Short mmCIF file of C-alpha atoms (C1' of nucleotides) in Angstrom, two decimals:
data_model
loop_
_atom_site.label_atom_id
_atom_site.label_comp_id
_atom_site.label_asym_id
_atom_site.label_seq_id
_atom_site.Cartn_x
_atom_site.Cartn_y
_atom_site.Cartn_z
CA UNK A 199 130.80 89.06 21.44
CA UNK A 200 128.50 91.84 22.45
CA UNK A 201 126.63 91.43 25.69
CA UNK A 202 123.01 90.43 25.27
CA UNK A 203 120.35 92.74 26.65
CA UNK A 204 116.64 91.94 26.76
CA UNK A 205 113.70 93.81 28.23
CA UNK A 206 110.18 93.43 29.49
CA UNK A 207 108.05 96.54 28.96
CA UNK A 208 104.60 96.18 30.53
CA UNK A 209 102.01 98.95 30.54
CA UNK A 210 100.84 99.51 34.10
CA UNK A 211 97.18 99.49 33.20
CA UNK A 212 96.39 96.24 34.99
CA UNK A 213 97.93 93.28 36.72
CA UNK A 214 100.65 91.05 35.30
CA UNK A 215 98.79 88.59 33.18
CA UNK A 216 99.66 85.12 31.96
CA UNK A 217 100.74 86.27 28.51
CA UNK A 218 102.93 89.03 29.84
CA UNK A 219 104.48 86.67 32.33
CA UNK A 220 105.45 84.33 29.54
CA UNK A 221 107.14 86.98 27.43
CA UNK A 222 108.90 88.18 30.56
CA UNK A 223 109.97 84.60 31.22
CA UNK A 224 111.36 84.12 27.71
CA UNK A 225 113.27 87.40 27.92
CA UNK A 226 114.57 86.50 31.34
CA UNK A 227 115.61 82.98 30.33
CA UNK A 228 117.39 84.21 27.25
CA UNK A 229 119.26 86.89 29.19
CA UNK A 230 120.23 84.50 31.97
CA UNK A 231 121.35 81.84 29.56
CA UNK A 232 123.52 84.24 27.57
CA UNK A 233 124.94 85.89 30.64
CA UNK A 234 123.15 89.02 29.55
CA UNK A 235 121.09 91.74 31.17
CA UNK A 236 117.35 91.81 31.70
CA UNK A 237 115.78 95.26 31.84
CA UNK A 238 112.39 96.18 33.28
CA UNK A 239 110.71 99.16 31.71
CA UNK A 240 107.31 100.51 32.64
CA UNK A 241 105.49 101.92 29.64
CA UNK A 242 103.31 104.43 31.39
CA UNK A 243 102.91 107.05 28.70
CA UNK A 244 99.17 106.59 28.83
CA UNK A 245 98.83 108.66 31.97
CA UNK A 246 95.09 108.30 32.06
CA UNK A 247 95.15 104.54 32.36
CA UNK A 248 98.42 103.94 34.14
CA UNK A 249 98.39 103.51 37.87
CA UNK A 250 100.89 103.13 40.64
CA UNK A 251 99.00 100.09 41.94
CA UNK A 252 99.31 98.34 38.60
CA UNK A 253 103.04 98.98 38.56
CA UNK A 254 103.29 97.48 42.02
CA UNK A 255 101.17 94.49 41.06
CA UNK A 256 103.35 93.80 38.05
CA UNK A 257 106.50 94.02 40.10
CA UNK A 258 105.01 91.75 42.75
CA UNK A 259 104.05 89.24 40.09
CA UNK A 260 107.54 89.19 38.62
CA UNK A 261 109.08 88.84 42.04
CA UNK A 262 106.79 85.99 42.95
CA UNK A 263 107.79 84.17 39.76
CA UNK A 264 111.41 84.84 40.55
CA UNK A 265 112.05 86.77 37.34
CA UNK A 266 114.55 89.24 38.65
CA UNK A 267 115.68 92.15 36.52
CA UNK A 268 119.11 93.70 36.42
CA UNK A 269 118.17 97.25 35.48
CA UNK A 270 115.11 99.37 36.06
CA UNK A 271 112.32 99.74 36.50
CA UNK A 272 112.59 102.66 34.10
CA UNK A 273 109.52 104.78 33.55
CA UNK A 274 108.67 106.19 30.15
CA UNK A 275 106.81 109.03 31.78
CA UNK A 276 110.11 110.38 33.09
CA UNK A 277 111.86 110.22 29.75
CA UNK A 278 109.93 112.72 27.68
CA UNK A 279 112.96 114.97 27.23
CA UNK A 280 114.83 112.12 25.61
CA UNK A 281 112.00 111.44 23.18
CA UNK A 282 111.74 115.12 22.27
CA UNK A 283 115.41 115.22 21.54
CA UNK A 284 115.22 112.27 19.17
CA UNK A 285 112.22 113.78 17.43
CA UNK A 286 114.07 117.04 17.02
CA UNK A 287 117.03 115.20 15.54
CA UNK A 288 114.79 113.61 12.95
CA UNK A 289 113.27 116.97 12.10
CA UNK A 290 116.70 118.59 11.81
CA UNK A 291 117.87 115.88 9.47
CA UNK A 292 114.79 116.17 7.31
CA UNK A 293 113.74 112.63 8.15
CA UNK A 294 110.56 113.88 9.72
CA UNK A 295 108.22 116.80 9.12
CA UNK A 296 105.35 118.72 10.62
CA UNK A 297 101.86 118.01 9.39
CA UNK A 298 98.88 120.17 10.21
CA UNK A 299 96.20 118.19 8.47
CA UNK A 300 93.18 118.22 10.73
CA UNK A 301 91.79 114.96 12.00
CA UNK A 302 88.54 115.75 10.18
CA UNK A 303 90.32 116.21 6.87
CA UNK A 304 92.25 112.99 7.37
CA UNK A 305 89.10 111.15 8.16
CA UNK A 306 87.45 112.51 5.02
CA UNK A 307 90.38 111.41 2.91
CA UNK A 308 90.28 107.96 4.41
CA UNK A 309 86.62 107.70 3.65
CA UNK A 310 86.98 108.65 0.03
CA UNK A 311 90.02 106.43 -0.45
CA UNK A 312 88.03 103.59 0.88
CA UNK A 313 85.08 104.42 -1.31
CA UNK A 314 87.38 104.24 -4.31
CA UNK A 315 88.84 100.98 -3.13
CA UNK A 316 92.24 102.46 -2.32
CA UNK A 317 94.15 102.00 0.88
CA UNK A 318 93.10 104.47 3.55
CA UNK A 319 96.55 105.73 4.39
CA UNK A 320 98.07 109.15 4.86
CA UNK A 321 98.67 110.69 1.43
CA UNK A 322 101.73 112.77 2.27
CA UNK A 323 100.03 116.12 1.83
CA UNK A 324 102.39 117.99 4.16
CA UNK A 325 105.51 116.09 3.26
CA UNK A 326 107.19 118.80 1.25
CA UNK A 327 105.43 121.81 2.72
CA UNK A 328 108.26 122.58 5.10
CA UNK A 329 105.85 123.45 7.87
CA UNK A 330 107.09 124.62 11.25
CA UNK A 331 105.74 123.72 14.65
CA UNK A 332 102.21 124.82 15.33
CA UNK A 333 99.44 124.16 17.80
CA UNK A 334 97.76 121.67 15.47
CA UNK A 335 100.90 120.12 14.07
CA UNK A 336 101.99 116.54 14.56
CA UNK A 337 105.38 115.20 13.55
CA UNK A 338 105.46 112.50 10.92
CA UNK A 339 108.25 110.24 9.76
CA UNK A 340 109.20 110.48 6.12
CA UNK A 341 109.00 106.87 5.02
CA UNK A 342 110.42 105.24 1.93
CA UNK A 343 107.61 104.88 -0.60
CA UNK A 344 108.94 101.93 -2.51
CA UNK A 345 110.82 98.77 -1.75
CA UNK A 346 110.31 96.56 1.24
CA UNK A 347 111.13 96.60 4.91
CA UNK A 348 111.97 93.26 6.39
CA UNK A 349 113.78 91.49 9.15
CA UNK A 350 114.96 88.09 10.19
CA UNK A 351 112.76 86.88 13.01
CA UNK A 352 114.61 84.57 15.38
CA UNK A 353 111.52 82.41 15.70
CA UNK A 354 109.80 82.77 12.34
CA UNK A 355 112.53 83.43 9.86
CA UNK A 356 112.36 86.17 7.26
CA UNK A 357 109.37 88.51 7.29
CA UNK A 358 108.96 91.47 4.99
CA UNK A 359 106.44 94.16 4.16
CA UNK A 360 105.99 96.30 1.08
CA UNK A 361 106.70 99.91 1.95
CA UNK A 362 103.65 101.18 0.10
CA UNK A 363 101.63 99.61 2.86
CA UNK A 364 103.21 101.83 5.47
CA UNK A 365 102.29 105.47 5.55
CA UNK A 366 104.15 108.31 7.24
CA UNK A 367 103.46 107.46 10.82
CA UNK A 368 103.06 110.04 13.52
CA UNK A 369 106.02 110.29 15.89
CA UNK A 370 104.78 113.11 18.07
CA UNK A 371 101.26 114.26 18.78
CA UNK A 372 100.26 117.88 18.49
CA UNK A 373 101.02 118.39 22.17
CA UNK A 374 104.56 117.20 21.53
CA UNK A 375 104.16 113.88 23.34
CA UNK A 376 105.76 110.87 21.68
CA UNK A 377 103.73 108.08 20.16
CA UNK A 378 104.11 104.49 21.19
CA UNK A 379 106.36 103.46 18.32
CA UNK A 380 108.75 106.34 18.78
CA UNK A 381 109.02 105.82 22.51
CA UNK A 382 109.66 102.11 22.20
CA UNK A 383 112.37 102.53 19.62
CA UNK A 384 114.09 105.34 21.48
CA UNK A 385 113.98 103.31 24.68
CA UNK A 386 115.36 100.22 23.06
CA UNK A 387 118.12 102.26 21.45
CA UNK A 388 119.10 104.14 24.57
CA UNK A 389 118.88 101.04 26.73
CA UNK A 390 121.08 99.14 24.28
CA UNK A 391 118.55 96.38 23.85
CA UNK A 392 120.00 93.69 21.58
CA UNK A 393 117.05 91.29 21.49
CA UNK A 394 113.43 92.29 21.34
CA UNK A 395 111.41 89.24 22.39
CA UNK A 396 107.70 90.03 22.43
CA UNK A 397 104.23 88.82 21.51
CA UNK A 398 103.48 88.21 17.85
CA UNK A 399 100.80 90.86 17.94
CA UNK A 400 103.77 93.16 17.38
CA UNK A 401 104.89 91.61 14.12
CA UNK A 402 103.01 94.22 12.17
CA UNK A 403 104.50 97.00 14.25
CA UNK A 404 108.00 95.86 13.54
CA UNK A 405 108.48 97.37 10.06
CA UNK A 406 107.30 100.75 11.32
CA UNK A 407 109.75 100.58 14.15
CA UNK A 408 112.52 99.43 11.84
CA UNK A 409 111.95 102.51 9.74
CA UNK A 410 112.46 104.66 12.81
CA UNK A 411 115.71 102.85 13.55
CA UNK A 412 116.77 103.44 9.98
CA UNK A 413 115.85 107.12 9.99
CA UNK A 414 117.87 107.44 13.17
CA UNK A 415 120.74 105.59 11.57
CA UNK A 416 120.83 102.99 14.31
CA UNK A 417 121.55 99.32 14.18
CA UNK A 418 118.56 97.01 14.48
CA UNK A 419 118.14 94.68 17.41
CA UNK A 420 117.22 91.06 16.81
CA UNK A 421 113.51 90.42 16.89
CA UNK A 422 111.78 87.29 18.15
CA UNK A 423 108.01 87.12 18.12
CA UNK A 424 106.47 84.53 20.38
CA UNK A 425 102.99 83.18 19.69
CA UNK A 426 100.01 84.33 21.66
CA UNK A 427 98.11 82.50 24.35
CA UNK A 428 94.50 81.61 23.66
CA UNK A 429 91.57 80.57 25.79
CA UNK A 430 89.77 77.25 25.43
CA UNK A 431 87.59 78.73 22.68
CA UNK A 432 90.73 79.73 20.78
CA UNK A 433 90.17 83.41 21.20
CA UNK A 434 92.66 85.67 22.87
CA UNK A 435 93.02 84.79 26.54
CA UNK A 436 90.93 87.12 28.67
CA UNK A 437 89.15 87.33 31.99
CA UNK A 438 86.25 85.45 30.64
CA UNK A 439 88.43 82.34 30.34
CA UNK A 440 89.06 82.41 34.08
CA UNK A 441 91.97 83.77 36.06
CA UNK A 442 94.53 85.53 33.91
CA UNK A 443 96.39 87.37 36.62
CA UNK A 444 99.61 85.79 37.80
CA UNK A 445 98.93 86.81 41.37
CA UNK A 446 95.50 85.21 41.22
CA UNK A 447 97.31 81.91 40.77
CA UNK A 448 99.31 82.57 43.87
CA UNK A 449 96.07 83.13 45.75
CA UNK A 450 94.60 79.93 44.38
CA UNK A 451 97.50 78.03 45.86
CA UNK A 452 99.77 77.52 42.89
CA UNK A 453 103.52 77.31 43.22
CA UNK A 454 105.58 79.66 41.07
CA UNK A 455 107.68 76.76 39.79
CA UNK A 456 104.52 75.18 38.41
CA UNK A 457 103.44 78.31 36.58
CA UNK A 458 106.91 78.85 35.18
CA UNK A 459 107.13 75.24 34.03
CA UNK A 460 103.69 75.42 32.48
CA UNK A 461 104.27 78.71 30.71
CA UNK A 462 107.57 77.71 29.22
CA UNK A 463 106.13 74.50 27.81
CA UNK A 464 103.33 76.41 26.16
CA UNK A 465 105.06 77.12 22.90
CA UNK A 466 108.40 75.59 23.62
CA UNK A 467 109.60 72.03 23.98
CA UNK A 468 112.80 70.15 24.57
CA UNK A 469 112.17 66.70 23.17
CA UNK A 470 109.80 64.72 25.35
CA UNK A 471 110.70 66.43 28.60
CA UNK A 472 107.93 67.93 30.65
CA UNK A 473 109.45 68.90 33.96
CA UNK A 474 112.05 71.63 34.08
CA UNK A 475 113.64 73.42 36.98
CA UNK A 476 114.69 77.01 36.41
CA UNK A 477 118.30 75.93 36.27
CA UNK A 478 117.52 73.38 33.57
CA UNK A 479 115.56 75.95 31.65
CA UNK A 480 118.41 78.42 31.68
CA UNK A 481 120.56 75.68 30.28
CA UNK A 482 118.15 74.22 27.74
CA UNK A 483 115.98 77.09 26.58
CA UNK A 484 116.38 78.16 23.00
CA UNK A 485 114.48 80.70 20.94
CA UNK A 486 114.80 78.63 17.79
CA UNK A 487 112.81 75.85 19.46
CA UNK A 488 109.92 78.15 20.27
CA UNK A 489 106.89 77.21 18.19
CA UNK A 490 105.13 79.50 15.77
CA UNK A 491 101.49 78.79 16.41
CA UNK A 492 99.31 80.16 19.16
CA UNK A 493 98.66 77.92 22.14
CA UNK A 494 95.59 77.25 24.23
CA UNK A 495 95.98 77.81 27.94
CA UNK A 496 95.12 74.55 29.63
CA UNK A 497 94.31 74.77 33.31
CA UNK A 498 94.29 71.00 33.76
CA UNK A 499 97.90 70.64 32.82
CA UNK A 500 98.90 73.54 35.03
CA UNK A 501 97.07 71.84 37.86
CA UNK A 502 98.92 68.62 37.21
CA UNK A 503 102.25 70.44 37.26
CA UNK A 504 101.25 72.14 40.47
CA UNK A 505 100.44 68.85 42.15
CA UNK A 506 103.75 67.55 40.91
CA UNK A 507 105.67 70.41 42.48
CA UNK A 508 103.71 70.09 45.70
CA UNK A 509 104.72 66.44 45.92
CA UNK A 510 108.32 67.42 45.30
CA UNK A 511 108.35 70.10 47.94
CA UNK A 512 109.85 69.58 51.37
CA UNK A 513 107.26 69.26 54.13
CA UNK A 514 108.66 72.21 55.97
CA UNK A 515 108.49 74.46 52.92
CA UNK A 516 104.90 73.48 52.38
CA UNK A 517 104.18 74.21 56.01
CA UNK A 518 105.27 77.81 55.71
CA UNK A 519 103.50 78.28 52.41
CA UNK A 520 100.36 76.92 54.01
CA UNK A 521 100.23 79.42 56.84
CA UNK A 522 98.49 82.27 54.97
CA UNK A 523 95.90 79.87 53.57
CA UNK A 524 95.17 78.49 57.03
CA UNK A 525 94.97 81.95 58.50
CA UNK A 526 92.40 82.82 55.88
CA UNK A 527 90.33 79.90 57.11
CA UNK A 528 90.54 81.21 60.64
CA UNK A 529 93.11 78.81 62.02
CA UNK A 530 96.03 79.99 64.06
CA UNK A 531 99.49 78.82 63.17
CA UNK A 532 100.10 75.67 65.20
CA UNK A 533 103.86 75.76 64.70
CA UNK A 534 105.97 74.70 61.77
CA UNK A 535 106.91 71.29 63.14
CA UNK A 536 103.35 70.11 63.51
CA UNK A 537 102.30 71.72 60.25
CA UNK A 538 105.14 70.07 58.39
CA UNK A 539 104.02 66.67 59.66
CA UNK A 540 100.47 67.39 58.55
CA UNK A 541 101.62 68.66 55.16
CA UNK A 542 103.64 65.50 54.70
CA UNK A 543 100.49 63.41 54.85
CA UNK A 544 98.56 65.72 52.56
CA UNK A 545 100.97 66.51 49.78
CA UNK A 546 100.30 63.37 47.75
CA UNK A 547 96.61 64.22 47.63
CA UNK A 548 96.54 67.97 47.10
CA UNK A 549 96.70 69.76 43.81
CA UNK A 550 96.93 73.24 45.26
CA UNK A 551 97.98 74.79 48.56
CA UNK A 552 94.43 75.96 48.99
CA UNK A 553 93.14 72.43 48.61
CA UNK A 554 95.76 71.31 51.07
CA UNK A 555 94.73 73.90 53.60
CA UNK A 556 91.16 72.74 53.28
CA UNK A 557 92.13 69.12 53.72
CA UNK A 558 94.23 70.05 56.74
CA UNK A 559 91.32 71.39 58.76
CA UNK A 560 90.88 68.26 60.86
CA UNK A 561 94.46 68.49 62.03
CA UNK A 562 93.85 71.96 63.37
CA UNK A 563 90.40 71.74 64.85
CA UNK A 564 90.25 71.54 68.60
CA UNK A 565 86.91 69.69 68.52
CA UNK A 566 85.92 67.43 65.67
CA UNK A 567 82.34 67.27 64.58
CA UNK A 568 81.04 64.03 63.15
CA UNK A 569 78.79 64.26 60.12
CA UNK A 570 75.43 62.59 60.95
CA UNK A 571 75.48 60.41 57.90
CA UNK A 572 78.87 58.98 58.80
CA UNK A 573 77.77 58.49 62.38
CA UNK A 574 74.81 56.49 61.19
CA UNK A 575 76.87 54.37 58.87
CA UNK A 576 79.92 53.83 61.02
CA UNK A 577 79.67 54.76 64.70
CA UNK A 578 76.27 53.16 64.94
CA UNK A 579 77.74 49.79 64.02
CA UNK A 580 77.72 47.45 67.05
CA UNK A 581 81.47 46.75 66.95
CA UNK A 582 82.57 50.39 66.71
CA UNK A 583 82.77 51.00 70.42
CA UNK A 584 84.76 47.86 70.95
CA UNK A 585 87.17 48.74 68.14
CA UNK A 586 87.84 52.19 69.53
CA UNK A 587 88.37 50.80 72.98
CA UNK A 588 90.65 47.96 71.95
CA UNK A 589 92.78 50.08 69.66
CA UNK A 590 93.05 52.82 72.27
CA UNK A 591 94.33 50.30 74.72
CA UNK A 592 96.84 48.85 72.32
CA UNK A 593 98.12 52.26 71.29
CA UNK A 594 98.56 53.42 74.85
CA UNK A 595 101.16 50.75 75.29
CA UNK A 596 103.34 51.60 72.34
CA UNK A 597 106.74 52.65 73.54
CA UNK A 598 107.88 54.59 70.52
CA UNK A 599 105.31 56.53 68.47
CA UNK A 600 105.95 55.89 64.80
CA UNK A 601 104.54 54.21 61.72
CA UNK A 602 106.27 50.88 62.23
CA UNK A 603 105.31 50.38 65.87
CA UNK A 604 101.76 51.43 65.02
CA UNK A 605 101.58 48.91 62.26
CA UNK A 606 102.87 46.23 64.58
CA UNK A 607 100.31 47.10 67.22
CA UNK A 608 97.54 46.90 64.65
CA UNK A 609 98.70 43.51 63.46
CA UNK A 610 98.42 42.29 66.99
CA UNK A 611 94.93 43.71 67.39
CA UNK A 612 93.84 42.12 64.13
CA UNK A 613 95.21 38.78 65.25
CA UNK A 614 93.62 38.93 68.67
CA UNK A 615 90.21 40.16 67.62
CA UNK A 616 89.97 38.61 64.21
CA UNK A 617 88.66 41.90 62.88
CA UNK A 618 90.29 42.75 59.55
CA UNK A 619 91.80 46.15 58.82
CA UNK A 620 88.94 46.85 56.46
CA UNK A 621 86.56 46.95 59.41
CA UNK A 622 88.95 48.44 61.87
CA UNK A 623 89.72 51.48 59.79
CA UNK A 624 86.39 53.29 59.30
CA UNK A 625 85.52 54.02 62.94
CA UNK A 626 89.10 54.97 63.70
CA UNK A 627 89.28 57.24 60.69
CA UNK A 628 86.07 58.93 61.67
CA UNK A 629 87.27 59.27 65.24
CA UNK A 630 90.59 60.82 64.28
CA UNK A 631 89.60 62.99 61.34
CA UNK A 632 85.84 63.40 61.45
CA UNK A 633 85.82 62.25 57.85
CA UNK A 634 85.27 59.11 55.86
CA UNK A 635 88.29 59.66 53.69
CA UNK A 636 91.68 60.89 54.78
CA UNK A 637 95.37 60.13 54.51
CA UNK A 638 96.46 56.70 55.70
CA UNK A 639 95.57 55.98 59.31
CA UNK A 640 99.12 55.40 60.47
CA UNK A 641 100.28 58.58 58.82
CA UNK A 642 97.50 60.51 60.46
CA UNK A 643 98.30 59.11 63.87
CA UNK A 644 101.95 59.89 63.50
CA UNK A 645 101.18 63.43 62.43
CA UNK A 646 98.72 63.96 65.26
CA UNK A 647 101.10 62.53 67.83
CA UNK A 648 100.28 60.18 70.63
CA UNK A 649 98.52 62.63 72.88
CA UNK A 650 96.12 64.01 70.27
CA UNK A 651 95.46 60.57 68.89
CA UNK A 652 94.49 59.07 72.21
CA UNK A 653 92.46 62.10 73.15
CA UNK A 654 90.48 61.93 69.92
CA UNK A 655 89.89 58.22 70.31
CA UNK A 656 88.60 58.79 73.82
CA UNK A 657 86.29 61.57 72.71
CA UNK A 658 84.92 59.43 69.92
CA UNK A 659 84.38 56.59 72.33
CA UNK A 660 82.44 58.90 74.66
CA UNK A 661 80.41 60.02 71.68
CA UNK A 662 79.63 56.47 70.63
CA UNK A 663 78.70 55.41 74.17
CA UNK A 664 76.43 58.43 74.54
CA UNK A 665 74.75 57.06 71.43
"C1'" G B 269 88.91 95.62 3.23
"C1'" G B 270 94.56 95.69 2.93
"C1'" U B 271 99.04 93.65 4.93
"C1'" C B 272 101.36 90.03 7.90
"C1'" C B 273 101.46 85.46 10.68
"C1'" C B 274 99.88 80.47 11.70
"C1'" A B 275 97.95 75.05 10.74
"C1'" U B 276 100.35 67.06 13.99
"C1'" C B 277 95.54 63.42 18.99
"C1'" G B 278 90.22 67.43 22.84
"C1'" U B 279 94.83 70.42 24.73
"C1'" C B 280 100.48 71.28 25.01
"C1'" U B 281 103.85 69.19 21.82
"C1'" A B 282 108.15 65.56 19.45
"C1'" G B 283 109.10 65.30 14.45
"C1'" U B 284 113.74 69.60 10.23
"C1'" G B 285 112.83 63.88 3.34
"C1'" G B 286 113.47 57.29 4.60
"C1'" C B 287 114.32 55.61 12.06
"C1'" C B 288 106.55 57.28 11.55
"C1'" U B 289 102.02 50.82 11.22
"C1'" A B 290 103.48 59.37 13.76
"C1'" G B 291 106.44 59.42 19.91
"C1'" G B 292 105.66 61.93 24.86
"C1'" A B 293 102.59 64.79 28.38
"C1'" C B 294 97.73 66.66 30.37
"C1'" G B 295 92.78 65.20 30.23
"C1'" U B 296 89.31 60.93 29.32
"C1'" C B 297 88.21 55.60 29.81
"C1'" G B 298 89.61 50.54 31.78
"C1'" G B 299 92.63 47.61 35.15
"C1'" C B 300 96.24 46.76 39.26
"C1'" C B 301 97.75 48.34 44.22
"C1'" U B 302 94.85 49.44 48.85
"C1'" C B 303 92.32 50.85 55.76
"C1'" U B 304 89.12 55.28 52.79
"C1'" C B 305 90.61 59.17 49.45
"C1'" A B 306 94.64 59.92 46.85
"C1'" C B 307 99.73 58.71 44.88
"C1'" G B 308 101.86 55.20 41.92
"C1'" C B 309 101.90 51.44 38.12
"C1'" C B 310 99.88 49.04 33.61
"C1'" G B 311 96.74 49.46 29.37
"C1'" A B 312 93.14 51.76 25.72
"C1'" A B 313 90.71 55.28 22.55
"C1'" A B 314 92.55 59.73 20.19
"C1'" A B 315 96.05 63.71 15.28
"C1'" C B 316 99.67 64.91 10.28
"C1'" A B 317 93.11 70.64 7.54
"C1'" C B 318 92.33 69.84 2.07
"C1'" G B 319 94.14 69.70 -3.11
"C1'" G B 320 98.06 69.82 -6.36
"C1'" G B 321 103.15 69.40 -7.33
"C1'" U B 322 108.87 68.21 -6.38
"C1'" U B 323 111.15 63.37 -5.19
"C1'" C B 324 112.67 56.52 -5.80
"C1'" G B 325 110.26 58.26 -1.16
"C1'" A B 326 106.82 63.70 2.22
"C1'" A B 327 103.83 65.16 8.56
"C1'" C B 328 108.49 67.26 6.94
"C1'" C B 329 110.14 71.07 0.59
"C1'" C B 330 107.06 74.29 -3.14
"C1'" C B 331 102.21 76.25 -4.85
"C1'" G B 332 97.12 76.84 -4.13
"C1'" U B 333 92.50 76.28 -1.22
"C1'" U B 334 90.21 76.38 3.36
"C1'" G B 335 90.25 77.74 8.27
"C1'" G B 336 92.13 80.60 12.43
"C1'" G B 337 94.65 84.90 14.33
"C1'" A B 338 97.15 89.73 14.53
"C1'" C B 339 97.90 94.66 12.94
"C1'" C B 340 96.18 98.94 10.30
"C1'" A B 341 91.96 101.56 9.16
#
RNA sequence: GGUCCCAUCGUCUAGUGGCCUAGGACGUCGGCCUCUCACGCCGAAAACACGGGUUCGAACCCCGUUGGGACCA
C-alpha cells in the first residue's frame, strides 16, 4: 500500500489557534497511526499579512503540543516558479486561458445577472478568444459546464456539486501570482499528499480544487472535512469567546496533554472513554468516527482535563513546570526538591499551573503575613498560644520527620490536652501558611520540613504573645 | 440570493433497525468523607428539532419543514 502523507498548511497571519491546532492534531494522528508522513507547509502567499513572528508562533505552538512534522516547513512564497510552471502547462494544453475582462466590467455583469435573478458568475466571455498574456490578463481554468463534480468525503460520505454552479475560476492574477486554489492543489500534488484533512469551511472549495486536479490529469487525494469549533453562542470561535491561541493556554497554566485530549474529544469519540494518552490516540483514532456537526468549545471541560493531568503528573515534573510561573510572581527558584514536595501537596487542589503557583506562595515566602480577619478569629482565641506552644514542643521531639510520626505526635497531644483536632488545626494552619485554608496540615509540615515548620510556629507564637 | 453541509441532556458525545423505561463525561444541585480548602465516593435533575413515510418494530433508513453553519457573490 502507498504511504500515507498528510499536511497542515497554516497561514502565518496570526498565532496558532484552537481550530488550527485540532486540524493539525487530526492530520498528525492519522499520519502517525498509518506510519505515514506529516508535512508542515506555511501558506504565506499573502505577503502583506504574513509575518515571520506568526510563523514562529505557529511552530512554537505545534512544538508545545508535541505535534512534530516530518517534512517542512515549506513556504509557498518560495515556490512561485513551480506554480507558474503548472499554470503554463494548463495554458499549453488549452485547459486554461487568458481573460482580460476588467474588474469593472465583471462587476457590471454580476450586477445585471443578479438583477435578472441569474447567478452572478463569470460568463466565459474570453473563453474562446485565444488571448495572449497581457498586463490586464488573468488566467482562468476552463471548467466543464455540465455534469457534476463530486468526491467521497472520509467523514461525510459522498458530496457532489453541479458544475453549472462553478464558473471558470482564476488561477493566476494579472501580475502572474497564483491564486489560493491553484497554489494549494499544486502543493498537494508536488508534496504527494494522499489525505487532505481540513476544516469543513473548505467543503465548498473542494470541487474547484478537484477540477484543477482533473485539468492537470492528476489523481485526487482523499478528502476528510472536520467540523468547525464554535464559541458558547454557537458562532465561529473567535477572540471574543476568550483565549483562542494555543500558546495563551500554555501561559494560563494548561498542560499540552490536556489540550490535546480536549481537542480530540471535540468531534471524536471512542465509546465512553474520556481520557486518552497520545499513544492511545495513535492507536484508537479513526477518521470515520469523527462527527459531522460543529462543536462548542467548552472551557469547563478543558479545565477538568487539565486538573486531571495535573493530578497525574509526577511531583518533580510539576516542579519544573512551575518555575516560570513562580518567577513571574517574583519568587526565586527554591530548588526542585523542595518545589516537588510543595507541588505534591497542591496538585490535588489546582486546576492550572498558574493556580498552583498562586497557591504555593506561602511555601516560598520568607515572612508570612497574617490577615487581620483571621488573626481576630483565630489567633485572638485564648487557647491559641497554648496550642502553638504545646505542638511546637511535641514536634521538636519527633525523631523522624514524616506524616506518620507527625500524626502520632498529634494523637498524643490530643490525648494529653483533650483538645480535638478541629480546634488544634486552625491556629496551626494560620501559623504555617498564613491562610485559613490550605493542604492538609501534616502534608504541609512535611513539605516545609522540620526547620521551617518550627521556625514558623515560633514566629506565630511571638506574634500571638505580642497580641 | 445560489450551492453545499449539519441537527441526541446547558456542553462534548455513545448509539449504525429490536440490547434504549436513550448510556458516559463536563457543568449544576444534594449527600458522604474530613483539621480547612480541595480530591474522592454516592445520588439527582437534564436530550433523540418538527411532520410525514418505510418497517412487525425507528434516535437510527427515506422525504419534507424548521433551525443553524459554511462557501460564492
